[in-house]
Tab-separated table of C-alpha atoms in Angstrom:
chain	number	residue	atom	x	y	z
A	1	UNK	CA	96.922	110.282	95.897
A	2	UNK	CA	93.757	110.389	98.000
A	3	UNK	CA	93.548	112.267	101.277
A	4	UNK	CA	90.650	110.635	103.077
A	5	UNK	CA	91.030	108.126	105.887
A	6	UNK	CA	93.352	105.676	104.086
A	7	UNK	CA	95.644	108.315	102.571
A	8	UNK	CA	95.778	110.318	105.785
A	9	UNK	CA	96.482	107.174	107.806
A	10	UNK	CA	99.449	106.372	105.567
A	11	UNK	CA	100.789	109.923	105.958
A	12	UNK	CA	100.318	109.752	109.731
A	13	UNK	CA	102.189	106.459	110.096
A	14	UNK	CA	104.990	107.534	107.761
A	15	UNK	CA	105.815	110.268	110.239
A	16	UNK	CA	105.302	108.006	113.255
A	17	UNK	CA	107.820	105.539	111.812
A	18	UNK	CA	110.364	108.276	111.237
A	19	UNK	CA	110.077	109.087	107.536
A	20	UNK	CA	111.628	112.547	107.332
A	21	UNK	CA	111.295	113.279	103.634
A	22	UNK	CA	108.678	115.409	101.943
A	23	UNK	CA	105.150	113.928	101.959
A	24	UNK	CA	102.383	115.423	99.821
A	25	UNK	CA	98.801	114.178	99.988
A	26	UNK	CA	96.748	115.048	96.908
A	27	UNK	CA	92.997	115.282	97.503
A	28	UNK	CA	90.531	116.454	94.866
A	29	UNK	CA	87.854	117.474	97.418
A	30	UNK	CA	89.315	119.000	100.603
A	31	UNK	CA	85.772	119.433	101.949
A	32	UNK	CA	85.339	115.626	101.831
A	33	UNK	CA	81.622	116.130	101.147
A	34	UNK	CA	81.504	113.155	98.789
A	35	UNK	CA	84.259	111.164	100.472
A	36	UNK	CA	83.503	107.535	101.259
A	37	UNK	CA	84.981	108.196	104.701
A	38	UNK	CA	82.602	111.017	105.586
A	39	UNK	CA	79.553	109.187	104.201
A	40	UNK	CA	80.245	105.752	105.694
A	41	UNK	CA	78.455	103.982	108.546
A	42	UNK	CA	81.882	103.811	110.256
A	43	UNK	CA	81.851	100.425	111.950
A	44	UNK	CA	84.485	97.806	112.708
A	45	UNK	CA	84.178	94.034	112.937
A	46	UNK	CA	86.394	90.992	113.336
A	47	UNK	CA	83.873	88.601	111.769
A	48	UNK	CA	85.544	88.090	108.399
A	49	UNK	CA	86.216	85.070	106.241
A	50	UNK	CA	89.807	86.086	105.415
A	51	UNK	CA	92.424	85.860	108.199
A	52	UNK	CA	94.330	88.975	107.130
A	53	UNK	CA	91.151	91.041	107.477
A	54	UNK	CA	90.675	89.778	111.031
A	55	UNK	CA	94.174	90.883	111.973
A	56	UNK	CA	93.635	94.289	110.368
A	57	UNK	CA	90.452	94.720	112.407
A	58	UNK	CA	92.175	93.700	115.632
A	59	UNK	CA	94.863	96.300	114.964
A	60	UNK	CA	92.192	98.877	114.147
A	61	UNK	CA	90.199	98.194	117.310
A	62	UNK	CA	93.320	98.569	119.456
A	63	UNK	CA	94.091	101.828	117.643
A	64	UNK	CA	90.582	103.171	118.327
A	65	UNK	CA	90.749	102.232	122.013
A	66	UNK	CA	94.029	104.144	122.471
A	67	UNK	CA	92.976	107.266	120.590
A	68	UNK	CA	93.510	109.549	123.603
A	69	UNK	CA	97.016	108.189	124.130
A	70	UNK	CA	97.876	109.104	120.551
A	71	UNK	CA	96.065	112.387	120.045
A	72	UNK	CA	95.525	113.858	123.514
A	73	UNK	CA	92.802	114.054	126.132
A	74	UNK	CA	90.491	116.106	123.899
A	75	UNK	CA	90.447	113.420	121.193
A	76	UNK	CA	87.039	111.788	120.889
A	77	UNK	CA	85.803	109.548	118.101
A	78	UNK	CA	82.792	108.193	119.976
A	79	UNK	CA	83.927	104.576	119.796
A	80	UNK	CA	81.084	102.297	120.908
A	81	UNK	CA	82.624	98.867	121.439
A	82	UNK	CA	79.565	96.701	120.986
A	83	UNK	CA	79.551	93.554	118.874
A	84	UNK	CA	77.992	92.970	115.528
A	85	UNK	CA	75.099	90.516	115.547
A	86	UNK	CA	75.236	88.572	112.280
A	87	UNK	CA	72.248	86.323	111.679
A	88	UNK	CA	72.109	83.115	109.656
A	89	UNK	CA	69.478	80.620	108.582
A	90	UNK	CA	69.459	76.937	109.569
A	91	UNK	CA	71.290	76.011	106.354
A	92	UNK	CA	74.297	78.148	107.366
A	93	UNK	CA	74.971	76.678	110.815
A	94	UNK	CA	77.811	74.292	109.896
A	95	UNK	CA	79.632	76.824	107.727
A	96	UNK	CA	79.218	79.559	110.311
A	97	UNK	CA	80.510	77.299	113.103
A	98	UNK	CA	83.584	76.523	110.991
A	99	UNK	CA	84.033	80.245	110.371
A	100	UNK	CA	83.923	80.958	114.085
A	101	UNK	CA	86.633	78.361	114.667
A	102	UNK	CA	88.895	80.092	112.154
A	103	UNK	CA	88.139	83.547	113.554
A	104	UNK	CA	88.923	82.447	117.093
A	105	UNK	CA	92.174	80.820	115.997
A	106	UNK	CA	93.184	84.157	114.468
A	107	UNK	CA	92.514	85.978	117.747
A	108	UNK	CA	88.933	87.233	117.377
A	109	UNK	CA	86.676	86.826	120.409
A	110	UNK	CA	83.671	85.567	118.427
A	111	UNK	CA	80.873	83.399	119.782
A	112	UNK	CA	77.772	81.671	118.442
A	113	UNK	CA	74.295	82.101	119.861
A	114	UNK	CA	71.423	79.733	119.282
A	115	UNK	CA	68.144	81.360	118.188
A	116	UNK	CA	66.805	81.038	121.752
A	117	UNK	CA	69.956	82.577	123.217
A	118	UNK	CA	69.738	85.447	120.733
A	119	UNK	CA	66.082	85.968	121.675
A	120	UNK	CA	66.942	86.016	125.365
A	121	UNK	CA	69.572	88.717	124.820
A	122	UNK	CA	67.518	90.710	122.315
A	123	UNK	CA	63.801	90.245	123.081
A	124	UNK	CA	62.750	92.407	120.118
A	125	UNK	CA	64.278	89.904	117.658
A	126	UNK	CA	62.200	87.508	115.524
A	127	UNK	CA	64.199	84.265	115.522
A	128	UNK	CA	61.648	81.889	113.970
A	129	UNK	CA	63.606	81.362	110.739
A	130	UNK	CA	67.106	81.578	112.221
A	131	UNK	CA	69.620	78.821	112.815
A	132	UNK	CA	72.488	80.818	114.316
A	133	UNK	CA	73.621	84.260	115.371
A	134	UNK	CA	77.230	85.284	115.879
A	135	UNK	CA	78.705	88.160	117.820
A	136	UNK	CA	82.028	89.292	119.292
A	137	UNK	CA	82.611	90.188	122.905
A	138	UNK	CA	85.227	92.809	122.019
A	139	UNK	CA	86.948	94.570	119.093
A	140	UNK	CA	83.690	95.354	117.260
A	141	UNK	CA	81.454	98.407	117.208
A	142	UNK	CA	81.214	101.794	115.538
A	143	UNK	CA	82.711	105.279	115.737
A	144	UNK	CA	82.769	108.736	114.135
A	145	UNK	CA	84.827	108.409	110.968
A	146	UNK	CA	84.930	112.172	110.381
A	147	UNK	CA	86.466	112.745	113.820
A	148	UNK	CA	89.064	110.030	113.187
A	149	UNK	CA	89.952	111.540	109.807
A	150	UNK	CA	90.251	114.995	111.361
A	151	UNK	CA	92.610	113.714	114.046
A	152	UNK	CA	94.861	111.785	111.667
A	153	UNK	CA	94.891	114.517	109.043
A	154	UNK	CA	95.636	117.148	111.676
A	155	UNK	CA	98.486	115.114	113.161
A	156	UNK	CA	99.953	114.522	109.710
A	157	UNK	CA	99.840	118.215	108.865
A	158	UNK	CA	101.365	119.139	112.212
A	159	UNK	CA	104.294	116.838	111.377
A	160	UNK	CA	104.953	118.623	108.084
A	161	UNK	CA	102.807	116.647	105.652
A	162	UNK	CA	101.457	118.862	102.877
A	163	UNK	CA	97.901	118.569	101.586
A	164	UNK	CA	97.328	119.751	98.017
A	165	UNK	CA	94.004	120.186	96.245
A	166	UNK	CA	93.863	118.407	92.883
A	167	UNK	CA	93.850	115.012	91.272
A	168	UNK	CA	96.416	113.049	89.348
A	169	UNK	CA	96.194	113.532	85.605
A	170	UNK	CA	99.288	111.542	84.670
A	171	UNK	CA	101.882	109.377	86.412
A	172	UNK	CA	105.401	109.629	84.982
A	173	UNK	CA	107.287	106.340	84.814
A	174	UNK	CA	110.928	106.080	83.739
A	175	UNK	CA	113.055	102.962	83.848
A	176	UNK	CA	110.298	100.969	85.528
A	177	UNK	CA	109.822	103.437	88.388
A	178	UNK	CA	107.472	106.320	89.095
A	179	UNK	CA	109.380	109.604	88.905
A	180	UNK	CA	106.546	112.071	89.317
A	181	UNK	CA	102.876	112.886	89.124
A	182	UNK	CA	101.237	115.625	87.071
A	183	UNK	CA	98.069	117.118	88.453
A	184	UNK	CA	95.127	118.296	86.393
A	185	UNK	CA	96.048	121.955	86.994
A	186	UNK	CA	99.481	121.390	85.442
A	187	UNK	CA	101.399	121.092	88.710
A	188	UNK	CA	104.206	118.523	88.664
A	189	UNK	CA	105.242	116.662	91.792
A	190	UNK	CA	108.473	114.678	91.896
A	191	UNK	CA	108.097	111.300	93.580
A	192	UNK	CA	110.319	108.616	95.032
A	193	UNK	CA	107.148	106.784	96.074
A	194	UNK	CA	103.642	107.065	94.669
A	195	UNK	CA	100.715	105.708	96.697
A	196	UNK	CA	97.332	105.181	95.068
A	197	UNK	CA	94.774	105.657	97.850
A	198	UNK	CA	92.194	107.286	95.588
A	199	UNK	CA	89.328	105.036	96.661
A	200	UNK	CA	86.571	104.578	94.122
A	201	UNK	CA	88.599	106.646	91.653
A	202	UNK	CA	91.781	104.596	91.979
A	203	UNK	CA	91.315	102.631	88.748
A	204	UNK	CA	91.164	105.830	86.699
A	205	UNK	CA	94.402	107.060	88.292
A	206	UNK	CA	96.462	104.191	86.817
A	207	UNK	CA	94.520	103.535	83.620
A	208	UNK	CA	96.956	105.707	81.658
A	209	UNK	CA	99.754	103.314	82.611
A	210	UNK	CA	97.886	100.410	81.046
A	211	UNK	CA	97.066	98.980	84.474
A	212	UNK	CA	93.655	97.395	84.874
A	213	UNK	CA	92.517	97.713	88.461
A	214	UNK	CA	89.138	96.029	89.100
A	215	UNK	CA	87.924	98.741	91.486
A	216	UNK	CA	84.832	100.829	90.876
A	217	UNK	CA	82.215	102.869	92.734
A	218	UNK	CA	79.102	101.158	94.060
A	219	UNK	CA	76.407	103.300	95.657
A	220	UNK	CA	75.199	102.575	99.183
A	221	UNK	CA	72.268	104.502	100.661
A	222	UNK	CA	72.003	105.076	104.410
A	223	UNK	CA	68.666	105.934	106.006
A	224	UNK	CA	68.391	107.716	109.348
A	225	UNK	CA	65.193	106.658	111.109
A	226	UNK	CA	63.253	107.028	114.340
A	227	UNK	CA	61.390	104.001	115.685
A	228	UNK	CA	59.710	102.773	118.910
A	229	UNK	CA	62.675	100.554	119.696
A	230	UNK	CA	65.037	100.672	122.663
A	231	UNK	CA	68.554	101.701	121.621
A	232	UNK	CA	70.348	100.663	124.817
A	233	UNK	CA	72.405	97.553	124.170
A	234	UNK	CA	71.373	97.396	120.505
A	235	UNK	CA	74.171	95.878	118.374
A	236	UNK	CA	75.247	96.419	114.767
A	237	UNK	CA	72.719	93.977	113.320
A	238	UNK	CA	73.149	92.197	109.982
A	239	UNK	CA	70.103	90.259	108.867
A	240	UNK	CA	69.906	87.186	106.633
A	241	UNK	CA	68.285	89.470	104.017
A	242	UNK	CA	71.380	91.684	103.830
A	243	UNK	CA	69.685	94.513	105.722
A	244	UNK	CA	71.655	96.195	108.502
A	245	UNK	CA	70.760	98.578	111.326
A	246	UNK	CA	72.514	100.159	114.299
A	247	UNK	CA	71.875	102.977	116.795
A	248	UNK	CA	72.929	106.500	115.867
A	249	UNK	CA	72.133	109.637	117.850
A	250	UNK	CA	68.525	109.564	119.027
A	251	UNK	CA	67.512	106.943	116.485
A	252	UNK	CA	69.037	104.426	114.097
A	253	UNK	CA	70.751	104.236	110.736
A	254	UNK	CA	70.120	101.359	108.353
A	255	UNK	CA	70.626	100.201	104.790
A	256	UNK	CA	70.781	97.343	102.315
A	257	UNK	CA	72.766	96.720	99.139
A	258	UNK	CA	70.723	96.957	95.926
A	259	UNK	CA	70.124	93.813	93.898
A	260	UNK	CA	71.217	95.693	90.780
A	261	UNK	CA	74.582	97.218	91.676
A	262	UNK	CA	76.059	99.083	88.692
A	263	UNK	CA	79.038	101.417	88.619
A	264	UNK	CA	77.867	104.569	90.388
A	265	UNK	CA	80.622	107.044	89.488
A	266	UNK	CA	79.241	110.521	90.055
A	267	UNK	CA	75.907	109.273	91.430
A	268	UNK	CA	75.231	110.351	95.016
A	269	UNK	CA	71.430	110.445	94.868
A	270	UNK	CA	69.900	108.349	97.672
A	271	UNK	CA	67.999	105.297	96.411
A	272	UNK	CA	64.778	105.976	98.323
A	273	UNK	CA	62.996	103.123	96.565
A	274	UNK	CA	65.157	100.633	98.493
A	275	UNK	CA	63.424	101.569	101.722
A	276	UNK	CA	59.877	100.789	100.595
A	277	UNK	CA	60.651	97.852	98.331
A	278	UNK	CA	63.347	95.943	100.208
A	279	UNK	CA	64.738	97.403	103.400
A	280	UNK	CA	61.632	98.197	105.434
A	281	UNK	CA	59.953	94.807	104.827
A	282	UNK	CA	63.172	93.014	105.813
A	283	UNK	CA	63.598	95.041	108.988
A	284	UNK	CA	59.944	94.689	109.984
A	285	UNK	CA	60.170	90.916	109.557
A	286	UNK	CA	63.245	90.666	111.748
A	287	UNK	CA	62.184	93.312	114.282
A	288	UNK	CA	58.384	93.600	114.382
A	289	UNK	CA	58.602	96.908	116.266
A	290	UNK	CA	60.027	98.395	113.056
A	291	UNK	CA	56.692	98.051	111.318
A	292	UNK	CA	56.444	101.646	112.516
A	293	UNK	CA	59.317	103.949	111.639
A	294	UNK	CA	59.893	107.480	110.452
A	295	UNK	CA	62.618	108.455	108.004
A	296	UNK	CA	64.547	111.518	109.140
A	297	UNK	CA	66.982	111.801	106.233
A	298	UNK	CA	69.015	109.745	103.781
A	299	UNK	CA	72.349	110.010	102.035
A	300	UNK	CA	74.397	107.967	99.586
A	301	UNK	CA	78.097	107.236	99.554
A	302	UNK	CA	80.363	104.958	97.551
A	303	UNK	CA	81.992	101.641	98.277
A	304	UNK	CA	85.245	101.173	96.359
A	305	UNK	CA	84.431	97.627	95.345
A	306	UNK	CA	87.133	95.245	94.196
A	307	UNK	CA	85.048	93.224	91.764
A	308	UNK	CA	87.608	90.401	91.689
A	309	UNK	CA	87.222	89.264	95.295
A	310	UNK	CA	85.893	92.050	97.587
A	311	UNK	CA	89.254	92.414	99.300
A	312	UNK	CA	91.605	95.360	99.513
A	313	UNK	CA	94.570	95.766	97.186
A	314	UNK	CA	97.616	96.737	99.237
A	315	UNK	CA	101.270	96.814	98.255
A	316	UNK	CA	103.515	97.493	95.277
A	317	UNK	CA	102.721	96.975	91.630
A	318	UNK	CA	104.562	93.880	90.432
A	319	UNK	CA	106.420	95.732	87.656
A	320	UNK	CA	106.622	99.270	89.109
A	321	UNK	CA	107.911	98.685	92.654
A	322	UNK	CA	107.531	102.257	93.933
A	323	UNK	CA	103.876	102.440	92.879
A	324	UNK	CA	101.939	101.335	95.959
A	325	UNK	CA	98.247	100.442	96.075
A	326	UNK	CA	95.981	101.030	99.071
A	327	UNK	CA	92.485	100.701	97.685
A	328	UNK	CA	89.598	98.398	96.771
A	329	UNK	CA	88.440	97.674	100.329
A	330	UNK	CA	84.842	96.980	99.282
A	331	UNK	CA	83.221	98.594	102.303
A	332	UNK	CA	85.805	97.931	105.015
A	333	UNK	CA	88.279	100.708	104.193
A	334	UNK	CA	87.461	102.887	107.201
A	335	UNK	CA	87.904	100.078	109.708
A	336	UNK	CA	91.114	98.886	108.036
A	337	UNK	CA	92.662	102.310	107.455
A	338	UNK	CA	94.931	102.219	110.539
A	339	UNK	CA	96.329	98.784	109.637
A	340	UNK	CA	96.740	99.834	106.000
A	341	UNK	CA	98.509	103.028	107.004
A	342	UNK	CA	100.867	101.164	109.278
A	343	UNK	CA	101.586	98.481	106.684
A	344	UNK	CA	102.284	100.837	103.787
A	345	UNK	CA	104.461	103.009	106.011
A	346	UNK	CA	106.440	99.926	107.045
A	347	UNK	CA	106.977	98.967	103.402
A	348	UNK	CA	108.438	102.376	102.659
A	349	UNK	CA	110.487	102.902	105.824
A	350	UNK	CA	111.504	99.299	106.604
A	351	UNK	CA	111.256	97.566	103.231
A	352	UNK	CA	108.843	94.944	104.572
A	353	UNK	CA	105.672	94.409	106.582
A	354	UNK	CA	106.392	94.034	110.286
A	355	UNK	CA	103.156	94.440	112.230
A	356	UNK	CA	100.794	92.463	109.951
A	357	UNK	CA	101.736	90.505	106.854
A	358	UNK	CA	99.560	92.194	104.227
A	359	UNK	CA	101.151	90.344	101.321
A	360	UNK	CA	98.018	88.203	100.702
A	361	UNK	CA	96.348	91.443	99.549
A	362	UNK	CA	99.090	92.222	97.031
A	363	UNK	CA	98.644	93.234	93.405
A	364	UNK	CA	99.996	89.935	92.082
A	365	UNK	CA	96.631	88.252	92.547
A	366	UNK	CA	95.016	91.002	90.446
A	367	UNK	CA	97.493	90.399	87.628
A	368	UNK	CA	97.034	86.623	87.732
A	369	UNK	CA	93.271	86.719	88.265
A	370	UNK	CA	93.649	84.531	91.366
A	371	UNK	CA	91.096	85.939	93.834
A	372	UNK	CA	91.333	85.878	97.597
A	373	UNK	CA	87.599	85.894	98.234
A	374	UNK	CA	86.175	87.660	101.254
A	375	UNK	CA	82.997	85.757	102.047
A	376	UNK	CA	81.552	88.000	104.786
A	377	UNK	CA	80.497	90.993	102.714
A	378	UNK	CA	77.699	93.506	103.310
């Protein structure tokens, strides 16, 4: 259930790992016009506060680098492997240094820059109120999420995976196991396994089973701008204010999370007021050249936010073992889709995780209310 990047990744890896049974991916919007995948900023980073997320990003970066090996010489997702630059104030230095130590122990090639070092590398940067900047020398950057989805979806379909338009209206459970799914048009699909990869709509999918999943839609507006700023060598920049900006096409894209962040189900109207009130002042402070900019366009997409701890929910339900979750990624679903697809496929074909142990992201913590907090969230 859910045919965007996470659902299609699972279908792709099921076939890669040799699953020969029938696979049906149910997607309510085959155009993907309002899909979180198509509307995302499509970046990948290893600078996380949770070790399992670092390993998922490392897997994802390796997957992106070998895209031609997997999908052929014509495959192109425009992967720009250029580090994030995450800025911190003087009060964050000790915590950020400790975070770097953990990230490096988990295999991420992350380094700290002093304000002067950051200024030397990025002369356009205002560093007066900074204490630290962190970046990664590899495994971070951005790419075209739509192209990646098209490749994975196409490969899945070529291997016999069926894509059906619709959405789940009811999940049939008998004897503690899912036996089928009824779609809103009355179609019934028998199921040995049922995977909830419905993104921001995943909580509604299981509500009829009495399952409370703390995942809901949060709107994020992206602004496409032109500015008198050199794009060559420009990183994916995250400011202390929460503002972010990176190159895209002939200009830049940028955004910031709203202070008031309600459930945004059905709301895809760009929040233009964020630019004038919050985003532009923050960017102009950090990069004085951005005191002049021109907005080209704007769009809004949804994060599927896990309000418990901002981490994905992956793995079986604790009482319905063939109901698998792959949702709640809180903004890092696109970058972690390959690792999620591989992990869920391993659960089904091998009975256990083999590549990455994703068990820390299991549903049990949702049931018990024991969060696994991700601290590096944007």
